[in-house]
Amino acid sequence: MIVPVTVPKAELHCHIEGAAPPTLVKRLAEQHGIDLSHVLNGNGKFIWSDFSSFLKAYDAASAVFKTPSDYALLSETYFRMLAAEGAIYGEIFISPDHAQAAGLSYRSYVEGLAAGMERAKTDTAIEGRMIAIGVRHFGAAAVERVVKDVIGNPHPLVTGFGLAGDERSGHPANFAKAFRMASEAGLGTTAHAGEFAGPESIVAALEFLRVKRIGHGVRAIEDKDLVRRLAEEGVVLEVCPGSNIALGVYTHLRFHPVNILRREGVKITINSDDPPFFGTTLGREYASVADTFGWSFDDLMSVTRTAIEAAFCDPATKNRLLVRLDSAAR
Ligand SMILES: [Zn+2]
């Protein structure tokens, strides 16, 4: 049995608004006079039953974050929780569209989140970076606006650009320009694909968005040639097993393809996606995958190594993280 906290962990796929602990959401809702009884029950659990009620609960919970200091509290809380589970690195997806809905400029949203990350780092040494997300179902113009915001307001902790939202909406070709702009500006890029949509969505993301990381990507398993291609090209999958089970992509972890993909040579990382909504944490994801598939301490160490190597951070930070990782090796 693995003691999860002893394995240094790294996370590449977590939506910061979706990582808000219910206790924090409740506290801020009270402070701002927002009624959340329809999405948060008395036991401090988010209430949802299917994908659309999940999105509704997610948006309602996100709406309690209104000021830069609310966002600072959110990122500080999340990074402290990650560090307490043994994580040494975390990337968070940030959603400028959510911030805009709360009436916040891109710049104050990012500065709020960065302040919280710095506070957590001072106490725990956890490194963090942000990936700005364009929402696919808002259309190409909205996604390009996010890239322009990132490029026009450079921040040392915003190092990536990604695509999220409804995978079935809009062909990746519509977002090729946004991704080209992001790459030319030196941002790392990733896109959600192969979660609800099939393997063809992953092929399209690789072709049109030229990403080297895919959010989820697990449905590649349905196409042998694609699995071979991912392995050969060293594409990294940001796998979120607990999320896939909670949203019904697979019925049970033992039927999840993460183990087969890894055996086939695909680069795998383990992530929590929207942890409190799915009753999980990064530590629990590492532990449950290890328990279900018999992954050893060394297997988990290699998962973290893959994540650090694929991280959207500068080489010096990467090297420091790898030294920390190696110092935990048995
Ligand atoms: Zn996601």
Short mmCIF file of C-alpha atoms and ligand atoms in Angstrom, two decimals:
data_model
loop_
_atom_site.label_atom_id
_atom_site.label_comp_id
_atom_site.label_asym_id
_atom_site.label_seq_id
_atom_site.Cartn_x
_atom_site.Cartn_y
_atom_site.Cartn_z
CA MET A 1 0.00 0.00 0.00
CA ILE A 2 1.38 3.36 -1.02
CA VAL A 3 1.52 6.22 1.45
CA PRO A 4 0.38 8.92 -0.99
CA VAL A 5 2.04 11.91 0.65
CA THR A 6 5.53 10.40 0.25
CA VAL A 7 5.34 10.56 -3.54
CA PRO A 8 6.03 14.08 -4.79
CA LYS A 9 3.17 15.04 -7.07
CA ALA A 10 2.62 17.50 -9.88
CA GLU A 11 -0.65 18.58 -11.41
CA LEU A 12 -1.21 19.95 -14.93
CA HIS A 13 -5.00 19.95 -15.21
CA CYS A 14 -7.16 21.68 -12.65
CA HIS A 15 -9.70 24.46 -13.18
CA ILE A 16 -9.19 26.90 -10.32
CA GLU A 17 -12.84 27.89 -10.01
CA GLY A 18 -13.69 24.18 -9.98
CA ALA A 19 -11.17 23.58 -7.19
CA ALA A 20 -12.91 25.87 -4.71
CA PRO A 21 -13.54 24.02 -1.44
CA PRO A 22 -17.25 24.15 -0.46
CA THR A 23 -16.38 25.71 2.91
CA LEU A 24 -14.67 28.64 1.17
CA VAL A 25 -17.52 29.01 -1.34
CA LYS A 26 -20.04 29.06 1.50
CA ARG A 27 -18.08 31.65 3.46
CA LEU A 28 -17.75 34.00 0.48
CA ALA A 29 -21.40 33.50 -0.51
CA GLU A 30 -22.44 34.63 2.98
CA GLN A 31 -20.06 37.57 2.81
CA HIS A 32 -21.48 38.70 -0.55
CA GLY A 33 -25.10 37.87 0.39
CA ILE A 34 -25.49 35.19 -2.29
CA ASP A 35 -27.95 32.31 -1.79
CA LEU A 36 -26.35 29.02 -2.82
CA SER A 37 -28.79 26.58 -1.19
CA HIS A 38 -29.71 25.15 -4.62
CA VAL A 39 -26.13 24.05 -5.39
CA LEU A 40 -24.56 23.46 -1.96
CA ASN A 41 -26.18 21.13 0.60
CA GLY A 42 -26.06 21.28 4.40
CA ASN A 43 -23.18 18.78 4.49
CA GLY A 44 -20.99 21.08 2.46
CA LYS A 45 -21.29 19.09 -0.79
CA PHE A 46 -22.04 20.51 -4.22
CA ILE A 47 -25.39 19.31 -5.56
CA TRP A 48 -25.45 18.02 -9.14
CA SER A 49 -26.59 14.87 -10.93
CA ASP A 50 -25.68 15.19 -14.61
CA PHE A 51 -23.44 17.28 -16.84
CA SER A 52 -25.80 20.23 -17.17
CA SER A 53 -26.55 20.43 -13.43
CA PHE A 54 -22.80 20.08 -12.82
CA LEU A 55 -22.17 23.14 -15.03
CA LYS A 56 -24.94 25.04 -13.24
CA ALA A 57 -23.47 24.27 -9.80
CA TYR A 58 -19.99 25.12 -11.12
CA ASP A 59 -21.07 28.53 -12.43
CA ALA A 60 -23.01 29.34 -9.26
CA ALA A 61 -20.03 28.43 -7.06
CA SER A 62 -17.63 30.40 -9.31
CA ALA A 63 -19.84 33.48 -9.02
CA VAL A 64 -18.98 33.98 -5.32
CA PHE A 65 -15.43 35.05 -6.31
CA LYS A 66 -15.73 38.73 -7.03
CA THR A 67 -12.61 40.60 -5.98
CA PRO A 68 -8.86 40.08 -6.47
CA SER A 69 -8.59 39.17 -2.78
CA ASP A 70 -11.33 36.52 -3.16
CA TYR A 71 -9.26 34.98 -5.96
CA ALA A 72 -6.09 35.27 -3.89
CA LEU A 73 -7.81 33.36 -1.10
CA LEU A 74 -8.94 30.72 -3.60
CA SER A 75 -5.51 30.08 -5.13
CA GLU A 76 -3.74 30.23 -1.76
CA THR A 77 -6.18 27.70 -0.31
CA TYR A 78 -5.85 25.37 -3.29
CA PHE A 79 -2.05 25.47 -3.46
CA ARG A 80 -1.77 24.89 0.28
CA MET A 81 -4.05 21.85 -0.07
CA LEU A 82 -1.93 20.55 -2.96
CA ALA A 83 1.28 21.03 -0.98
CA ALA A 84 -0.22 19.26 2.04
CA GLU A 85 -0.69 16.21 -0.18
CA GLY A 86 2.92 16.25 -1.27
CA ALA A 87 2.59 18.23 -4.51
CA ILE A 88 5.63 20.27 -5.53
CA TYR A 89 4.09 21.81 -8.65
CA GLY A 90 0.65 22.76 -9.90
CA GLU A 91 -0.74 24.41 -13.00
CA ILE A 92 -4.21 25.89 -12.80
CA PHE A 93 -6.57 26.72 -15.62
CA ILE A 94 -7.82 30.23 -15.19
CA SER A 95 -10.94 31.49 -16.90
CA PRO A 96 -10.85 35.19 -17.85
CA ASP A 97 -14.47 34.81 -19.03
CA HIS A 98 -15.55 33.87 -15.49
CA ALA A 99 -13.65 36.84 -14.10
CA GLN A 100 -15.22 39.16 -16.62
CA ALA A 101 -18.67 37.91 -15.59
CA ALA A 102 -17.72 38.89 -12.02
CA GLY A 103 -16.79 42.37 -13.28
CA LEU A 104 -13.03 41.90 -12.92
CA SER A 105 -10.43 42.90 -15.49
CA TYR A 106 -8.04 40.22 -16.75
CA ARG A 107 -5.15 41.95 -15.02
CA SER A 108 -6.70 42.16 -11.56
CA TYR A 109 -7.94 38.55 -11.84
CA VAL A 110 -4.41 37.33 -12.60
CA GLU A 111 -2.79 39.54 -9.96
CA GLY A 112 -5.23 38.25 -7.33
CA LEU A 113 -4.54 34.62 -8.18
CA ALA A 114 -0.78 35.24 -8.34
CA ALA A 115 -0.75 36.86 -4.90
CA GLY A 116 -2.39 33.77 -3.39
CA MET A 117 0.03 31.45 -5.18
CA GLU A 118 3.01 33.45 -3.90
CA ARG A 119 1.70 33.26 -0.32
CA ALA A 120 1.31 29.49 -0.57
CA LYS A 121 4.78 29.18 -2.09
CA THR A 122 6.42 31.20 0.68
CA ASP A 123 5.19 28.71 3.29
CA THR A 124 5.26 25.43 1.39
CA ALA A 125 7.73 25.91 -1.53
CA ILE A 126 5.07 24.75 -4.01
CA GLU A 127 5.61 26.16 -7.51
CA GLY A 128 2.64 27.16 -9.62
CA ARG A 129 1.78 28.48 -13.05
CA MET A 130 -1.45 29.56 -14.76
CA ILE A 131 -2.92 28.52 -18.09
CA ALA A 132 -5.52 30.94 -19.47
CA ILE A 133 -8.47 29.10 -20.93
CA GLY A 134 -10.64 30.04 -23.88
CA VAL A 135 -14.16 28.65 -23.73
CA ARG A 136 -14.90 26.76 -26.89
CA HIS A 137 -18.67 27.25 -26.99
CA PHE A 138 -18.21 31.05 -26.71
CA GLY A 139 -16.75 30.97 -30.24
CA ALA A 140 -13.48 31.81 -31.96
CA ALA A 141 -13.61 35.58 -31.36
CA ALA A 142 -13.99 35.13 -27.59
CA VAL A 143 -11.13 32.61 -27.52
CA GLU A 144 -8.88 34.97 -29.49
CA ARG A 145 -9.75 37.76 -27.06
CA VAL A 146 -8.36 35.64 -24.20
CA VAL A 147 -5.05 35.15 -26.05
CA LYS A 148 -4.85 38.87 -26.73
CA ASP A 149 -5.46 39.60 -23.03
CA VAL A 150 -2.67 37.22 -22.06
CA ILE A 151 -0.22 38.65 -24.59
CA GLY A 152 -1.17 42.26 -23.86
CA ASN A 153 -0.81 41.83 -20.07
CA PRO A 154 2.21 39.57 -19.67
CA HIS A 155 2.60 38.00 -16.24
CA PRO A 156 5.48 35.68 -15.28
CA LEU A 157 3.11 33.09 -13.82
CA VAL A 158 0.78 32.93 -16.85
CA THR A 159 2.72 30.60 -19.11
CA GLY A 160 0.08 28.68 -21.02
CA PHE A 161 -3.04 28.89 -23.11
CA GLY A 162 -5.73 26.26 -23.43
CA LEU A 163 -9.14 25.40 -24.78
CA ALA A 164 -11.98 24.10 -22.61
CA GLY A 165 -15.76 24.11 -22.72
CA ASP A 166 -18.11 21.90 -24.68
CA GLU A 167 -15.93 19.61 -26.79
CA ARG A 168 -18.74 18.98 -29.22
CA SER A 169 -19.08 22.65 -30.05
CA GLY A 170 -17.02 24.21 -32.84
CA HIS A 171 -14.38 22.49 -34.94
CA PRO A 172 -10.76 22.95 -33.73
CA ALA A 173 -9.99 24.63 -37.07
CA ASN A 174 -11.96 27.65 -35.76
CA PHE A 175 -9.38 28.07 -33.01
CA ALA A 176 -6.22 27.52 -35.07
CA LYS A 177 -5.52 31.26 -35.22
CA ALA A 178 -5.79 31.69 -31.42
CA PHE A 179 -3.37 28.81 -30.89
CA ARG A 180 -0.94 30.14 -33.46
CA MET A 181 -0.93 33.51 -31.69
CA ALA A 182 -0.35 31.79 -28.33
CA SER A 183 2.52 29.65 -29.62
CA GLU A 184 4.19 32.59 -31.33
CA ALA A 185 4.03 34.47 -28.03
CA GLY A 186 5.90 31.61 -26.35
CA LEU A 187 2.97 30.20 -24.38
CA GLY A 188 2.62 26.46 -23.81
CA THR A 189 -0.59 25.11 -25.33
CA THR A 190 -3.09 22.40 -24.44
CA ALA A 191 -6.64 21.57 -25.45
CA HIS A 192 -9.43 19.46 -23.99
CA ALA A 193 -10.22 16.61 -26.39
CA GLY A 194 -11.12 12.94 -26.28
CA GLU A 195 -13.23 13.17 -23.14
CA PHE A 196 -16.84 13.31 -24.34
CA ALA A 197 -15.88 13.37 -28.02
CA GLY A 198 -14.12 10.45 -29.65
CA PRO A 199 -10.57 9.93 -30.93
CA GLU A 200 -11.20 12.11 -33.99
CA SER A 201 -11.37 15.13 -31.65
CA ILE A 202 -7.82 14.38 -30.50
CA VAL A 203 -6.55 14.02 -34.07
CA ALA A 204 -8.18 17.37 -34.92
CA ALA A 205 -6.57 19.07 -31.88
CA LEU A 206 -3.15 17.76 -32.91
CA GLU A 207 -3.61 18.80 -36.53
CA PHE A 208 -5.23 22.21 -36.15
CA LEU A 209 -4.02 23.42 -32.75
CA ARG A 210 -0.56 21.80 -32.87
CA VAL A 211 -0.66 21.02 -29.15
CA LYS A 212 1.78 18.69 -27.43
CA ARG A 213 -0.52 18.22 -24.43
CA ILE A 214 -4.13 17.06 -24.48
CA GLY A 215 -6.64 17.59 -21.67
CA HIS A 216 -8.06 14.08 -21.00
CA GLY A 217 -7.42 12.43 -24.37
CA VAL A 218 -8.40 9.07 -22.88
CA ARG A 219 -10.75 8.14 -25.72
CA ALA A 220 -7.67 7.73 -27.89
CA ILE A 221 -7.97 4.16 -26.67
CA GLU A 222 -10.71 3.62 -29.29
CA ASP A 223 -8.20 4.10 -32.13
CA LYS A 224 -5.09 1.89 -32.18
CA ASP A 225 -3.27 4.05 -34.75
CA LEU A 226 -3.84 7.14 -32.64
CA VAL A 227 -2.48 5.43 -29.51
CA ARG A 228 0.65 4.55 -31.50
CA ARG A 229 0.91 8.12 -32.79
CA LEU A 230 0.58 9.64 -29.30
CA ALA A 231 3.34 7.35 -28.04
CA GLU A 232 5.63 8.06 -31.00
CA GLU A 233 5.16 11.83 -30.89
CA GLY A 234 5.45 12.00 -27.10
CA VAL A 235 2.09 13.74 -26.69
CA VAL A 236 1.29 14.11 -23.00
CA LEU A 237 -2.20 13.28 -21.74
CA GLU A 238 -3.57 15.19 -18.75
CA VAL A 239 -5.62 12.28 -17.45
CA CYS A 240 -8.29 12.95 -14.80
CA PRO A 241 -9.60 9.50 -13.84
CA GLY A 242 -11.96 10.54 -11.00
CA SER A 243 -13.53 13.21 -13.20
CA ASN A 244 -14.15 10.68 -15.98
CA ILE A 245 -15.88 8.32 -13.54
CA ALA A 246 -17.95 11.12 -11.91
CA LEU A 247 -19.15 12.36 -15.32
CA GLY A 248 -19.85 8.86 -16.61
CA VAL A 249 -17.22 8.62 -19.36
CA TYR A 250 -16.36 5.25 -17.74
CA THR A 251 -18.43 3.38 -15.19
CA HIS A 252 -15.63 2.26 -12.91
CA LEU A 253 -11.95 3.01 -12.48
CA ARG A 254 -10.98 -0.55 -13.37
CA PHE A 255 -12.50 0.01 -16.83
CA HIS A 256 -10.59 3.29 -17.29
CA PRO A 257 -7.96 3.11 -20.07
CA VAL A 258 -5.20 4.97 -18.19
CA ASN A 259 -3.29 1.79 -17.42
CA ILE A 260 -3.44 0.43 -21.00
CA LEU A 261 -2.47 3.80 -22.47
CA ARG A 262 0.54 3.93 -20.18
CA ARG A 263 1.53 0.35 -21.06
CA GLU A 264 1.32 1.29 -24.75
CA GLY A 265 3.95 3.97 -24.12
CA VAL A 266 1.71 7.04 -24.04
CA LYS A 267 2.93 9.75 -21.65
CA ILE A 268 0.45 9.95 -18.79
CA THR A 269 -0.07 12.46 -16.01
CA ILE A 270 -2.66 12.22 -13.22
CA ASN A 271 -4.87 15.18 -12.35
CA SER A 272 -7.98 16.16 -10.39
CA ASP A 273 -9.82 18.50 -12.86
CA ASP A 274 -12.52 19.97 -10.53
CA PRO A 275 -11.70 18.13 -7.30
CA PRO A 276 -14.47 18.97 -4.78
CA PHE A 277 -17.17 18.50 -7.42
CA PHE A 278 -15.91 14.98 -8.04
CA GLY A 279 -15.22 14.16 -4.38
CA THR A 280 -11.51 13.87 -5.06
CA THR A 281 -8.09 15.44 -4.56
CA LEU A 282 -4.81 15.04 -6.44
CA GLY A 283 -3.55 12.74 -3.65
CA ARG A 284 -6.66 10.58 -3.92
CA GLU A 285 -6.24 10.33 -7.69
CA TYR A 286 -2.66 9.10 -7.33
CA ALA A 287 -3.71 6.65 -4.61
CA SER A 288 -6.78 5.23 -6.34
CA VAL A 289 -4.98 4.69 -9.66
CA ALA A 290 -2.10 3.02 -7.82
CA ASP A 291 -4.47 0.77 -5.86
CA THR A 292 -6.61 -0.16 -8.86
CA PHE A 293 -3.79 -0.92 -11.29
CA GLY A 294 -1.04 -1.94 -8.89
CA TRP A 295 1.24 0.98 -9.75
CA SER A 296 4.36 1.07 -7.60
CA PHE A 297 6.09 3.99 -5.90
CA ASP A 298 8.43 4.18 -8.92
CA ASP A 299 5.48 4.19 -11.34
CA LEU A 300 4.00 7.19 -9.53
CA MET A 301 7.39 8.90 -9.47
CA SER A 302 7.55 8.52 -13.24
CA VAL A 303 4.06 10.02 -13.59
CA THR A 304 5.25 13.09 -11.68
CA ARG A 305 8.44 13.21 -13.75
CA THR A 306 6.35 13.21 -16.95
CA ALA A 307 4.27 16.10 -15.58
CA ILE A 308 7.32 18.18 -14.66
CA GLU A 309 8.96 17.54 -18.02
CA ALA A 310 5.76 18.64 -19.78
CA ALA A 311 5.16 21.60 -17.46
CA PHE A 312 4.76 25.10 -18.87
CA CYS A 313 7.57 26.58 -16.80
CA ASP A 314 11.10 27.75 -17.50
CA PRO A 315 14.00 25.26 -17.65
CA ALA A 316 15.60 26.48 -14.39
CA THR A 317 12.36 25.89 -12.44
CA LYS A 318 11.96 22.52 -14.13
CA ASN A 319 15.46 21.48 -13.11
CA ARG A 320 14.86 22.53 -9.51
CA LEU A 321 11.64 20.50 -9.46
CA LEU A 322 13.39 17.45 -10.91
CA VAL A 323 16.09 17.71 -8.22
CA ARG A 324 13.35 17.80 -5.56
CA LEU A 325 11.71 14.81 -7.19
CA ASP A 326 14.95 12.84 -7.34
CA SER A 327 15.68 13.54 -3.70
CA ALA A 328 12.51 11.59 -2.84
CA ALA A 329 13.59 8.53 -4.87
CA ARG A 330 14.20 5.37 -2.88
ZN ZN B 1 -10.74 20.05 -17.56
#
